[in-house]
Short mmCIF file of C-alpha atoms in Angstrom, two decimals:
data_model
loop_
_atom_site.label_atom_id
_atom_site.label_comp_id
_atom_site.label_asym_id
_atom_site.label_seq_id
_atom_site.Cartn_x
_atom_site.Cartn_y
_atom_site.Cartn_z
CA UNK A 1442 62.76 16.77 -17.47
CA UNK A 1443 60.64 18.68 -15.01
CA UNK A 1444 59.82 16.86 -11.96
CA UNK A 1445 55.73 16.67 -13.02
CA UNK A 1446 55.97 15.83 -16.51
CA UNK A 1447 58.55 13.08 -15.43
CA UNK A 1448 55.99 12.16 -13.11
CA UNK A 1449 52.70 11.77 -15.45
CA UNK A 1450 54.77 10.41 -18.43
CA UNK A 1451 55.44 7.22 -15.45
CA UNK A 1452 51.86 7.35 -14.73
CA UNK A 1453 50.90 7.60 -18.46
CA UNK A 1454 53.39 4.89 -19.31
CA UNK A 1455 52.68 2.28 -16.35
CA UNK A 1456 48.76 3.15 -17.78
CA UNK A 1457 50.21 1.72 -20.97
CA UNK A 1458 52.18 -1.49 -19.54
CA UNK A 1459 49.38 -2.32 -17.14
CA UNK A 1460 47.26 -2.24 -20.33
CA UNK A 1461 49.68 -4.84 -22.28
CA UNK A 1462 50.34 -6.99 -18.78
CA UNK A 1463 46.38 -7.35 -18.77
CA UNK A 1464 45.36 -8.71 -21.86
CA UNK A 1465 48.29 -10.31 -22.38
CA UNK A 1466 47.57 -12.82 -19.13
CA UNK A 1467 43.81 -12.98 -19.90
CA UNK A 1468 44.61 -14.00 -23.45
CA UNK A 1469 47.41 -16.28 -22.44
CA UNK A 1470 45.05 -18.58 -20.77
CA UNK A 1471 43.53 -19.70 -23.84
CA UNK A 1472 46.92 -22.11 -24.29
CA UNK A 1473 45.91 -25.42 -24.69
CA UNK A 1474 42.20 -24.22 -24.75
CA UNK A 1475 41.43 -22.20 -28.38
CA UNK A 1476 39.04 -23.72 -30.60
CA UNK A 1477 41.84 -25.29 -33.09
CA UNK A 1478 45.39 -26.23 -32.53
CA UNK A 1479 46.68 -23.32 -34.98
CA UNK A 1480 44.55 -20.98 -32.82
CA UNK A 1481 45.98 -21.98 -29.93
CA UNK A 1482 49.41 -21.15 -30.81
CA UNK A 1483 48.34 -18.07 -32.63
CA UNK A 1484 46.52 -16.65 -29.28
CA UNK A 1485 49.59 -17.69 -26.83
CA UNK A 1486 52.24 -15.66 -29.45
CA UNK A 1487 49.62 -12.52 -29.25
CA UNK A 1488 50.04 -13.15 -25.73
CA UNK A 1489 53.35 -13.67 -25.02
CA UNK A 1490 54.40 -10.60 -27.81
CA UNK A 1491 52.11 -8.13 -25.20
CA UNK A 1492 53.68 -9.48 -22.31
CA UNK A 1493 57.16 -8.49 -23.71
CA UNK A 1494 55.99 -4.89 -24.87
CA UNK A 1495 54.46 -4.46 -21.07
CA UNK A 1496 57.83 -5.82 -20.23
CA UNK A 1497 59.48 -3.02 -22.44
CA UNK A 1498 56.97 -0.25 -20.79
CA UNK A 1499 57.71 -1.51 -17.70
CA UNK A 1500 61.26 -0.87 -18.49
CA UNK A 1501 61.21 2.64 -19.81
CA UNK A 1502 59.52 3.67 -16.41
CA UNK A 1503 62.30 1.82 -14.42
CA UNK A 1504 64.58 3.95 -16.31
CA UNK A 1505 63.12 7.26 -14.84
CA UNK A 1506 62.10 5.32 -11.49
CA UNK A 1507 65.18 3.34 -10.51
CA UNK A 1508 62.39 1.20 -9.69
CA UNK A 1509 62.96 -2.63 -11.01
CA UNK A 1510 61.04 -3.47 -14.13
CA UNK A 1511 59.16 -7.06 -12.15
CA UNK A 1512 58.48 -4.87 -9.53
CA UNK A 1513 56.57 -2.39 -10.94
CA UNK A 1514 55.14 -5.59 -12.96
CA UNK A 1515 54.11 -7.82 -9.91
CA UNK A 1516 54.94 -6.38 -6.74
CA UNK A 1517 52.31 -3.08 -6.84
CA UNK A 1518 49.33 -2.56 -5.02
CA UNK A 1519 46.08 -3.76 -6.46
CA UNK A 1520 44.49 -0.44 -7.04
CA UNK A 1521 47.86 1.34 -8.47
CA UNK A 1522 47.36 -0.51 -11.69
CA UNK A 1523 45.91 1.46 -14.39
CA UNK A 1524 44.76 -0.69 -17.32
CA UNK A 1525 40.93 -0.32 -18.95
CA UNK A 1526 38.49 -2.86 -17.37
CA UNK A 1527 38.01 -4.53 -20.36
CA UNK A 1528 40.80 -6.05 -20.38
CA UNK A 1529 40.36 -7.50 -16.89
CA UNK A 1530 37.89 -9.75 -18.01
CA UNK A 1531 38.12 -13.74 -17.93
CA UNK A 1532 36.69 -14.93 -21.39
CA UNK A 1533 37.47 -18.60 -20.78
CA UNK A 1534 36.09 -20.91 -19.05
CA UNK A 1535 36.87 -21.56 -15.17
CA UNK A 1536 38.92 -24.70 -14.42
CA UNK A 1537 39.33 -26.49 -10.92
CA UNK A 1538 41.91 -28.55 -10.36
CA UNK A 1539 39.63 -31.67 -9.94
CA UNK A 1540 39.35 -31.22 -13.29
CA UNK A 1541 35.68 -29.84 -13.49
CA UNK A 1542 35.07 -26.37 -15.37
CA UNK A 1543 32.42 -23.88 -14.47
CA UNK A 1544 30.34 -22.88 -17.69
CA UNK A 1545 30.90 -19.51 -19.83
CA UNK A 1546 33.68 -18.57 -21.38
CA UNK A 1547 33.12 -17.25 -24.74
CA UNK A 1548 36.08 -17.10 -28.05
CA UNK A 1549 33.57 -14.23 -29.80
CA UNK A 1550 34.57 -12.11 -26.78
CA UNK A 1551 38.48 -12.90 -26.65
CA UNK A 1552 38.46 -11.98 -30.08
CA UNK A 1553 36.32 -9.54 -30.26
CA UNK A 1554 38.45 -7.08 -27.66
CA UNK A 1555 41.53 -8.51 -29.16
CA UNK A 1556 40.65 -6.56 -32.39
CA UNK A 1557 38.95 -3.65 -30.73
CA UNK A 1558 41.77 -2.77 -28.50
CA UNK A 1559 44.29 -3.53 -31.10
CA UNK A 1560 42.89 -0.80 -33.52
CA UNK A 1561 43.00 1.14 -30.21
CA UNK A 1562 46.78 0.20 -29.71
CA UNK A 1563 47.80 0.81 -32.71
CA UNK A 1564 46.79 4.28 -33.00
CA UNK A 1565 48.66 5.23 -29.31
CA UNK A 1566 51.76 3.16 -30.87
CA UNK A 1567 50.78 5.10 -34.02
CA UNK A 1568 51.10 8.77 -31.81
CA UNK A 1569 54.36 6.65 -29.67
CA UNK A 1570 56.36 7.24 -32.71
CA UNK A 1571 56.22 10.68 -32.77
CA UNK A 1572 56.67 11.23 -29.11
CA UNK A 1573 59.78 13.81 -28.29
CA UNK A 1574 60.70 11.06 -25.56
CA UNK A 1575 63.03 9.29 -27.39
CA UNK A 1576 62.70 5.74 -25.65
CA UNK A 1577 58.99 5.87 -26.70
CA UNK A 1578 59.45 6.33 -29.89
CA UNK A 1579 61.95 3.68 -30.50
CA UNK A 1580 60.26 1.44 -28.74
CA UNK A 1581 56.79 2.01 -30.47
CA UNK A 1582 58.84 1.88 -34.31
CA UNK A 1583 59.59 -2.12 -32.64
CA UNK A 1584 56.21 -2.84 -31.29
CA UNK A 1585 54.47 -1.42 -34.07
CA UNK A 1586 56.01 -4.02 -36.71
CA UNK A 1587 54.43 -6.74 -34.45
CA UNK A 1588 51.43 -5.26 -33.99
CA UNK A 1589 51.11 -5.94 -37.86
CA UNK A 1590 50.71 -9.08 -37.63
CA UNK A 1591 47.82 -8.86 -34.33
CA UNK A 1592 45.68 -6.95 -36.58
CA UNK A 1593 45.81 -9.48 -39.63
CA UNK A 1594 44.90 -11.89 -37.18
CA UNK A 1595 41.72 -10.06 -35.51
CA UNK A 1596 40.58 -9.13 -39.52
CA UNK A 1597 40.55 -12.73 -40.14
CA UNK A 1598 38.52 -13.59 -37.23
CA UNK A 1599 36.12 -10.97 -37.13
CA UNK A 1600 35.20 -11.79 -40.46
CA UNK A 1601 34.55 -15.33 -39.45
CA UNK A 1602 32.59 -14.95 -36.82
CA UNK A 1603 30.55 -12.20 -38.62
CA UNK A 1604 30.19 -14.47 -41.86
CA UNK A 1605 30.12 -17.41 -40.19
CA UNK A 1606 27.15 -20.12 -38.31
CA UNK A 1607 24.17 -18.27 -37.13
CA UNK A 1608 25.71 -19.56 -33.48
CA UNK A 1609 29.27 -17.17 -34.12
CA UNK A 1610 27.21 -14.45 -35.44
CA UNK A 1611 25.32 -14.40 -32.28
CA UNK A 1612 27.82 -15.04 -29.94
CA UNK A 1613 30.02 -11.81 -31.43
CA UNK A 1614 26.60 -9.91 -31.56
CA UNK A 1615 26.15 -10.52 -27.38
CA UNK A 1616 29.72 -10.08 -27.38
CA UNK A 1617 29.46 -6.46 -28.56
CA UNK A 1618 26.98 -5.57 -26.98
CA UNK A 1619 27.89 -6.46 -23.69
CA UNK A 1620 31.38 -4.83 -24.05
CA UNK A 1621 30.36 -1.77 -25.59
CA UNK A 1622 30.88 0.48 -22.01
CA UNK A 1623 33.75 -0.93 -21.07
CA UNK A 1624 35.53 -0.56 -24.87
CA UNK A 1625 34.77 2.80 -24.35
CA UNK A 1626 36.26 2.98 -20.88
CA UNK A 1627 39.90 2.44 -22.64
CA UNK A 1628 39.51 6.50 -23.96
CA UNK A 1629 39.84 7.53 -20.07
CA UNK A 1630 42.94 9.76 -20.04
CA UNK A 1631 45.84 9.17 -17.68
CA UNK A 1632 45.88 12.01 -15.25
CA UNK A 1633 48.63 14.53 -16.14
CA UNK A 1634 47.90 13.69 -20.33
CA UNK A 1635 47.59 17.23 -20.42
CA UNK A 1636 51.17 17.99 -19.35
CA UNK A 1637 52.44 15.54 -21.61
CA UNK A 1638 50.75 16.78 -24.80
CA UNK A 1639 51.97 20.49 -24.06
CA UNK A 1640 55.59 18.87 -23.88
CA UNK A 1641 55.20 17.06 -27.06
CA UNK A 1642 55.69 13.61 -25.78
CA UNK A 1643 52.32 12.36 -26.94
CA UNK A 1644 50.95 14.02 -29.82
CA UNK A 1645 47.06 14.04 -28.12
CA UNK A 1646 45.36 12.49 -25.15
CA UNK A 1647 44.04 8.91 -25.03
CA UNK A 1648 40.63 10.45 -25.13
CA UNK A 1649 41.23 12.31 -28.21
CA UNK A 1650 42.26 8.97 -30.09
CA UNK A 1651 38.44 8.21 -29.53
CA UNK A 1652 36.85 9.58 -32.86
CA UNK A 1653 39.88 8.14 -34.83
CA UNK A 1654 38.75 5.16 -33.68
CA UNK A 1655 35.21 5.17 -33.99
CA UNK A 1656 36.11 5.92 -37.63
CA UNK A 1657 38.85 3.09 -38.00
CA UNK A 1658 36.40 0.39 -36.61
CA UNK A 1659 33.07 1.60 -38.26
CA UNK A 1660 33.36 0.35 -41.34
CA UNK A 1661 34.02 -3.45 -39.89
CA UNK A 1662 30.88 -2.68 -38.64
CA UNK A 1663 29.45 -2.11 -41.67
CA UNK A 1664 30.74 -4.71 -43.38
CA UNK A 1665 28.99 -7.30 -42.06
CA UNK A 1666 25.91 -4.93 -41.09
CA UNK A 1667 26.59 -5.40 -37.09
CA UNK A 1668 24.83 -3.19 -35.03
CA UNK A 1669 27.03 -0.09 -33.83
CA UNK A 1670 25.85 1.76 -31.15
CA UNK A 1671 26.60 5.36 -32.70
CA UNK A 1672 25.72 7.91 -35.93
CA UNK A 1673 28.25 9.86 -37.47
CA UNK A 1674 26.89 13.50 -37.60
CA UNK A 1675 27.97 16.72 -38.80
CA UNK A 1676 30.38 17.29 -35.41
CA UNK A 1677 31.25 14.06 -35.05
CA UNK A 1678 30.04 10.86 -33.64
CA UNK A 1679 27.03 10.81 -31.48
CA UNK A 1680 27.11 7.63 -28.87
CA UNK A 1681 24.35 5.93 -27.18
CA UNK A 1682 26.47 4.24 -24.47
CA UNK A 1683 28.17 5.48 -21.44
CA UNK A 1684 31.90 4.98 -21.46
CA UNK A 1685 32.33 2.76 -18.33
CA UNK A 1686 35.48 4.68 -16.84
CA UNK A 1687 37.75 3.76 -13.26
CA UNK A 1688 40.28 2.03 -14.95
CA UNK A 1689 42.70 4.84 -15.47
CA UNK A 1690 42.05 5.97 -11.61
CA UNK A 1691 42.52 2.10 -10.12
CA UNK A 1692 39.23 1.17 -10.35
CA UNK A 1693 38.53 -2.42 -11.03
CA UNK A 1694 35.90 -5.10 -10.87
CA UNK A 1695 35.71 -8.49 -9.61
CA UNK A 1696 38.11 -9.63 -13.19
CA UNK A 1697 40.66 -7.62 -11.31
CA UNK A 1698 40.36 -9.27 -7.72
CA UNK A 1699 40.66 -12.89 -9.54
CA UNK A 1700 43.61 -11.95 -11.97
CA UNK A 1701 45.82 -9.50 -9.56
CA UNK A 1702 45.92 -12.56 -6.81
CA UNK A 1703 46.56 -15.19 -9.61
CA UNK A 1704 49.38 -12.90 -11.17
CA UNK A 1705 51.17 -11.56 -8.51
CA UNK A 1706 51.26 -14.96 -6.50
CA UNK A 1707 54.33 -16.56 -7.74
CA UNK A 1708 56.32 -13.25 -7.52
CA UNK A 1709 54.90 -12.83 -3.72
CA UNK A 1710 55.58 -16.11 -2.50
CA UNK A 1711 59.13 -15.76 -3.26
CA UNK A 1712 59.84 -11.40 -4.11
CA UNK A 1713 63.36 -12.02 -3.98
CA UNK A 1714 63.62 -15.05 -6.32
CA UNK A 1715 65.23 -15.17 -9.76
CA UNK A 1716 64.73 -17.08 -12.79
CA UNK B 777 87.86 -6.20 -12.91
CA UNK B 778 90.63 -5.50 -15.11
CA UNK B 779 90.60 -3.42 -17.62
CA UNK B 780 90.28 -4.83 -21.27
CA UNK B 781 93.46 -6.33 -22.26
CA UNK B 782 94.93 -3.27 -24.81
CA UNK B 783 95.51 -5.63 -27.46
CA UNK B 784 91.91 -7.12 -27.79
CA UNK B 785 90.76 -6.00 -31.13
CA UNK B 786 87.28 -4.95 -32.33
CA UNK B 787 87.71 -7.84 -34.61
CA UNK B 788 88.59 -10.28 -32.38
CA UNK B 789 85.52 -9.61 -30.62
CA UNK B 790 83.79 -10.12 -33.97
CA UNK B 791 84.96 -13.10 -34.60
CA UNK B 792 84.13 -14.53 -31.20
CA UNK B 793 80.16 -13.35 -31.38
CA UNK B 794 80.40 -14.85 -34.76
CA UNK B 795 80.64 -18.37 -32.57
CA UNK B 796 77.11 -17.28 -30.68
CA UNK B 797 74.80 -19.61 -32.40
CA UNK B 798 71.00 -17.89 -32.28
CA UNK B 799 69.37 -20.10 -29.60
CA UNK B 800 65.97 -20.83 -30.96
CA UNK B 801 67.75 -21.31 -34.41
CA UNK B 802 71.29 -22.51 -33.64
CA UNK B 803 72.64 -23.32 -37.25
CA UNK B 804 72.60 -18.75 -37.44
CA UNK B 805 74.75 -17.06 -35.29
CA UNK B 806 74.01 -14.19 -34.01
CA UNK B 807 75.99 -11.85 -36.09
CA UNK B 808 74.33 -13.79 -39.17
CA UNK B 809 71.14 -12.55 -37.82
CA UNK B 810 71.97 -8.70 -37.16
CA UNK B 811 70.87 -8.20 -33.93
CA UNK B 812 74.96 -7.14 -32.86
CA UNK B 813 74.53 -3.70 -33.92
CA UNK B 814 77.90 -1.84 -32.98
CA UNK B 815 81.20 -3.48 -30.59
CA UNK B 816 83.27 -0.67 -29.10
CA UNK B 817 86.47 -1.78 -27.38
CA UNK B 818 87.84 0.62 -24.71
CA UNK B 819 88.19 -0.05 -21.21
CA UNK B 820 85.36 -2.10 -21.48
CA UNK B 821 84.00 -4.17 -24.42
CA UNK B 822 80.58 -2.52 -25.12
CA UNK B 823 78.17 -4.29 -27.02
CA UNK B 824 74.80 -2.98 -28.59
CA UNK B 825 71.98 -5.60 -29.32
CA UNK B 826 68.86 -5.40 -31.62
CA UNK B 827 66.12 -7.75 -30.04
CA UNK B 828 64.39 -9.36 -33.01
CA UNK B 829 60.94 -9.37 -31.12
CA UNK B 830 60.23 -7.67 -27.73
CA UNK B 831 58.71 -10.36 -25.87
CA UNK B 832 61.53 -12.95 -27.24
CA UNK B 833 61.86 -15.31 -24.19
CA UNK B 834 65.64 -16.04 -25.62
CA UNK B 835 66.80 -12.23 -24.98
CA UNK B 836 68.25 -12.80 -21.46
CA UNK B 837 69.74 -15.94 -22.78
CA UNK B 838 71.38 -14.08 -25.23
CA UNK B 839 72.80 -11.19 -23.73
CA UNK B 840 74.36 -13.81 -21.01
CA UNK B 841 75.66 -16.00 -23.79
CA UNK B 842 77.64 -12.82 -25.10
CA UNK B 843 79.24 -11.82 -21.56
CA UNK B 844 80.03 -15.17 -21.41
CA UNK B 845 81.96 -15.48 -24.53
CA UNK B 846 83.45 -12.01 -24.33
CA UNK B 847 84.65 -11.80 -20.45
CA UNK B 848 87.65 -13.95 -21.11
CA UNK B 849 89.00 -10.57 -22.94
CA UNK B 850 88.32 -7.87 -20.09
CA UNK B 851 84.76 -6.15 -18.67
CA UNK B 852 82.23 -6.67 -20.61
CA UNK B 853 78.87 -4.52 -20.81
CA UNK B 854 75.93 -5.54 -22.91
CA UNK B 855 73.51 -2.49 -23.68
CA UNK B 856 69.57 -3.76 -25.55
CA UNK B 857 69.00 -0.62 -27.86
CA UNK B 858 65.44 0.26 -29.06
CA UNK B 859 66.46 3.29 -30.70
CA UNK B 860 66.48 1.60 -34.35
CA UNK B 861 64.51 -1.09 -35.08
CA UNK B 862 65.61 -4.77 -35.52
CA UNK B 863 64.14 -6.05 -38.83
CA UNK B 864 64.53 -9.18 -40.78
CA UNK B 865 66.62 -7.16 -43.50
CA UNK B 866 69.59 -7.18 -41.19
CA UNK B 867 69.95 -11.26 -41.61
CA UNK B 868 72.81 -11.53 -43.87
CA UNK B 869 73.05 -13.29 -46.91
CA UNK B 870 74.77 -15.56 -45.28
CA UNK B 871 72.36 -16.09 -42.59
CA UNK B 872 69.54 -16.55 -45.57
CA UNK B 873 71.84 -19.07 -46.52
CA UNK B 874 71.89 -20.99 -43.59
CA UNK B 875 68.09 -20.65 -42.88
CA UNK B 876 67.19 -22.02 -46.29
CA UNK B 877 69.53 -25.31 -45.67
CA UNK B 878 68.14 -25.77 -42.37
CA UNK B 879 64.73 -26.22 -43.59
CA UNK B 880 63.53 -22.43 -42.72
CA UNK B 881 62.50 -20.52 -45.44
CA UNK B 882 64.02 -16.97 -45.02
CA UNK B 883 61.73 -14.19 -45.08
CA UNK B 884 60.58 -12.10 -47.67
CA UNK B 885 62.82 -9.21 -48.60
CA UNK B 886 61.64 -5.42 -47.81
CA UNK B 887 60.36 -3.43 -45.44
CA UNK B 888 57.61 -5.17 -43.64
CA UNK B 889 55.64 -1.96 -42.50
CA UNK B 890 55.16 -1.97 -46.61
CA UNK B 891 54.93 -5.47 -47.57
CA UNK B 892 51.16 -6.52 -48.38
CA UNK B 893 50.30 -8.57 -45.33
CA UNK B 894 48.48 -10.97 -48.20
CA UNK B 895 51.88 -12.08 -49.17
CA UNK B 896 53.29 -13.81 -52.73
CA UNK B 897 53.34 -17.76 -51.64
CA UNK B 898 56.43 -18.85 -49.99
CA UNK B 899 59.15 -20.99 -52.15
CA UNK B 900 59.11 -24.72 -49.86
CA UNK B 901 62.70 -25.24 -48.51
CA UNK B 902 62.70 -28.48 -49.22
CA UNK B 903 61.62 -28.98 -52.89
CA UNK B 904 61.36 -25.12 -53.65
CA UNK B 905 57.85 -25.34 -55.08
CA UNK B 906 55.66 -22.57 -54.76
CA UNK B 907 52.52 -24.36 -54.65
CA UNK B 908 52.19 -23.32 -50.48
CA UNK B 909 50.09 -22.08 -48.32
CA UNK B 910 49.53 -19.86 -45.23
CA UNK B 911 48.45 -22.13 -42.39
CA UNK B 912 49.64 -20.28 -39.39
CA UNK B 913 51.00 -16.57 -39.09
CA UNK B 914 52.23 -17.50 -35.87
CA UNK B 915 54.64 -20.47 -34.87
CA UNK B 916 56.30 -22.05 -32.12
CA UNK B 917 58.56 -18.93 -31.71
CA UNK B 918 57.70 -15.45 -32.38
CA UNK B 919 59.54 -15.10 -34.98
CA UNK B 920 58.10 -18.19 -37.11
CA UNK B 921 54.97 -18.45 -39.53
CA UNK B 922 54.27 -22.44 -40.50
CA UNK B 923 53.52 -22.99 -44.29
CA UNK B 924 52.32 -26.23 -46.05
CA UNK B 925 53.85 -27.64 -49.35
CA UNK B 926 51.17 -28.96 -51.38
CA UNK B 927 53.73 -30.86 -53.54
CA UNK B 928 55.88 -32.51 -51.07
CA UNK B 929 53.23 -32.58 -47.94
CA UNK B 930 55.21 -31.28 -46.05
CA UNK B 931 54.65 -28.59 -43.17
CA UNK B 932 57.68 -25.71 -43.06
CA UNK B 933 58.38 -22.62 -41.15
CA UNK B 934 59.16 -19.51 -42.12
CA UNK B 935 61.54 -16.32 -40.68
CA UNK B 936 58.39 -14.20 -40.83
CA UNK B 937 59.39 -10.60 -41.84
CA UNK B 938 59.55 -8.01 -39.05
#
């Protein structure tokens, strides 16, 4: 492999793991915390099955790194991760150790990006399989069977919400709207896409998987009449939000300043331990 | 380290990984389940291993368990493969067997990617009614779904397809 593809498929792939490591952590700390018991255990196994695909990312870009697979997990600097800033976002509540909890927190947004993003993950696992890197596809014919399961899951609770007290229907509503930019921020190519589309290891850029999506999540939209902030014309769709971008490049909010420290301090308090 | 000793058979080797039970579900080894995709003996014993799911917290435990049981014969050298897929139509009969007595209701036969996601109710493992229900698609490993018998009460698990 030629040194610069080699070099943007690692960027492109810790893009993807950083992604997965993100989402995964944010959604993992609504153990003990979901609405119902079965939720609870539902959200941690979404969680924990993301951590292990960032795990297997993580892994694929040891492989053409050398670099260890925690490392490039835990031990990077802040601004060299590369995951959307939606993701970054804490959608529970704050706890203290005295025990107190700051308001906010909301379940209509955890599950309302859970669902998003997963009809946005499965279409790059969807282009994964057909990758001419082998590793990626293999590992995207695995991921993709869980994934299954992750998008029954968000169906089920988007109809809830949507169908549900006039307090869920709201909540999802402000949800929405509020996370409209950022949603679209997670179509920011990985620098070097390019490259790896004229090689044939992804089929199309992230930002081309854009429209697919605006189709695929439309009609749950629809369905429950909730407002979408777009019209389907004769060249495509026609937005009327700004794509919050920076993700792809580094750039993160104050989500990202809370969760890197909270992350990354076990693993820097002791880089050499092993468990 | 030495090399394998020349006599060490690529059944032998079988028949020790056949004592591995799975560690989430011990009463399935894990031959049983299919995630012991090839053994090569040579100068080294090489073994390939399916993970069932990706972010399984048991995989490290279960590649060690193999060196473990396998060094006693010579070098041993585990390799994870993602190049074909684990799915739950490598668990052997057997192994569907073994699920069923131990209260786990195997899972549904077929390829998941085409099994309806709504899926036919589940027979209960302990009084084989069909009279169940869905409660959970996700358990207390990732590889479980919980069901409910509405004949005998009782809660159940299931080896949810992958």
């Amino acid at each position: 492999m030629k040194p610069e593809v080699q070099h943007a498929l690692k960027r492109y792939l810790l893009t993807v793991a950083d992604d997965e490591i993100v989402i995964g952590y944010r959604d993992s700390e609504w153990t003990g915390i979901a609405p119902i018991v079965e939720e609870d255990i539902a959200f941690s196994s979404l969680a924990q099955d993301e951590i292990g695909h960032a795990r297997l990312y993580y892994t694929l870009v040891a492989e053409l790194t050398g670099k260890d697979a925690d490392h490039l997990a835990l031990l990077r600097e802040k601004d060299a991760y590369y995951h959307a800033r939606l993701l970054e976002q804490r959608a529970t509540p704050k706890y203290h150790p005295s025990g107190e909890h700051e308001s906010g927190g909301d379940w209509a947004f955890a599950v309302a990006r859970r669902f998003l993003y997963d009809l946005f993950d499965d279409l790059r696992i969807q282009d994964h399989t057909a990758s001419s890197y082998a590793p990626l596809a293999g590992a995207a014919r695995k991921i993709q069977r869980e994934e299954r399961y992750h998008l029954k899951h968000g169906e089920v609770w988007w109809e809830t919400l949507a169908t549900g007290s006039l307090e869920a229907r709201e909540r999802l509503e402000r949800a929405l709207e509020r996370m409209w930019p950022d949603l679209l921020g997670l179509f920011e190519a990985a620098p070097g896409e390019d490259l790896l589309v004229a090689e044939g290891i992804l089929p199309r850029t992230t930002a081309d998987l854009l429209e697919p999506w605006l189709e695929r999540a439309w009609p749950y939209f629809d369905r429950y009449s909730l407002p979408f902030p777009g019209n389907r014309e004769a060249q495509g769709w026609a937005l009327r939000i700004q794509a919050a971008q920076g993700g792809r490049q580094g750039q993160h909010g104050p989500g990202w300043d809370e969760l890197y420290e909270e992350m990354t301090m076990v693993r820097k308090l002791e880089p050499e331990g092993v468990w | 380290m030495p090399a394998a000793n020349p006599r060490v058979t690529e059944a032998q080797v079988w028949a020790l990984l056949r004592e591995i039970p799975d560690p989430e579900i011990p009463t399935i080894s894990l031959v049983d389940l299919g995630v012991i995709r090839k053994v090569e003996v040579g100068e080294v014993i090489r073994v390939e291993f399916l993970p069932t799911f990706v972010g399984c917290p048991a995989l490290d435990m279960m590649q060690r368990e193999i060196r473990a049981k396998l060094e006693p014969l010579g070098p041993v050298e585990v390799k994870v493969v993602y190049d074909e897929a684990w799915t739950t139509e490598r668990i052997s009969e057997a192994g569907r067997a073994k699920l069923l007595e131990a209260g786990l209701a195997p899972p549904p036969p077929g390829d998941l990617m085409e099994l309806p996601m709504a899926q036919a109710p589940v027979a209960c493992p302990y009084c084989g009614s069909t009279n169940t229900q869905l409660e959970n698609r996700f358990g207390p490993t990732p590889c479980r779904a919980i069901h409910y018998c509405n004949d005998c009460h009782q809660p159940f698990e299931q080896f949810k397809a992958v």
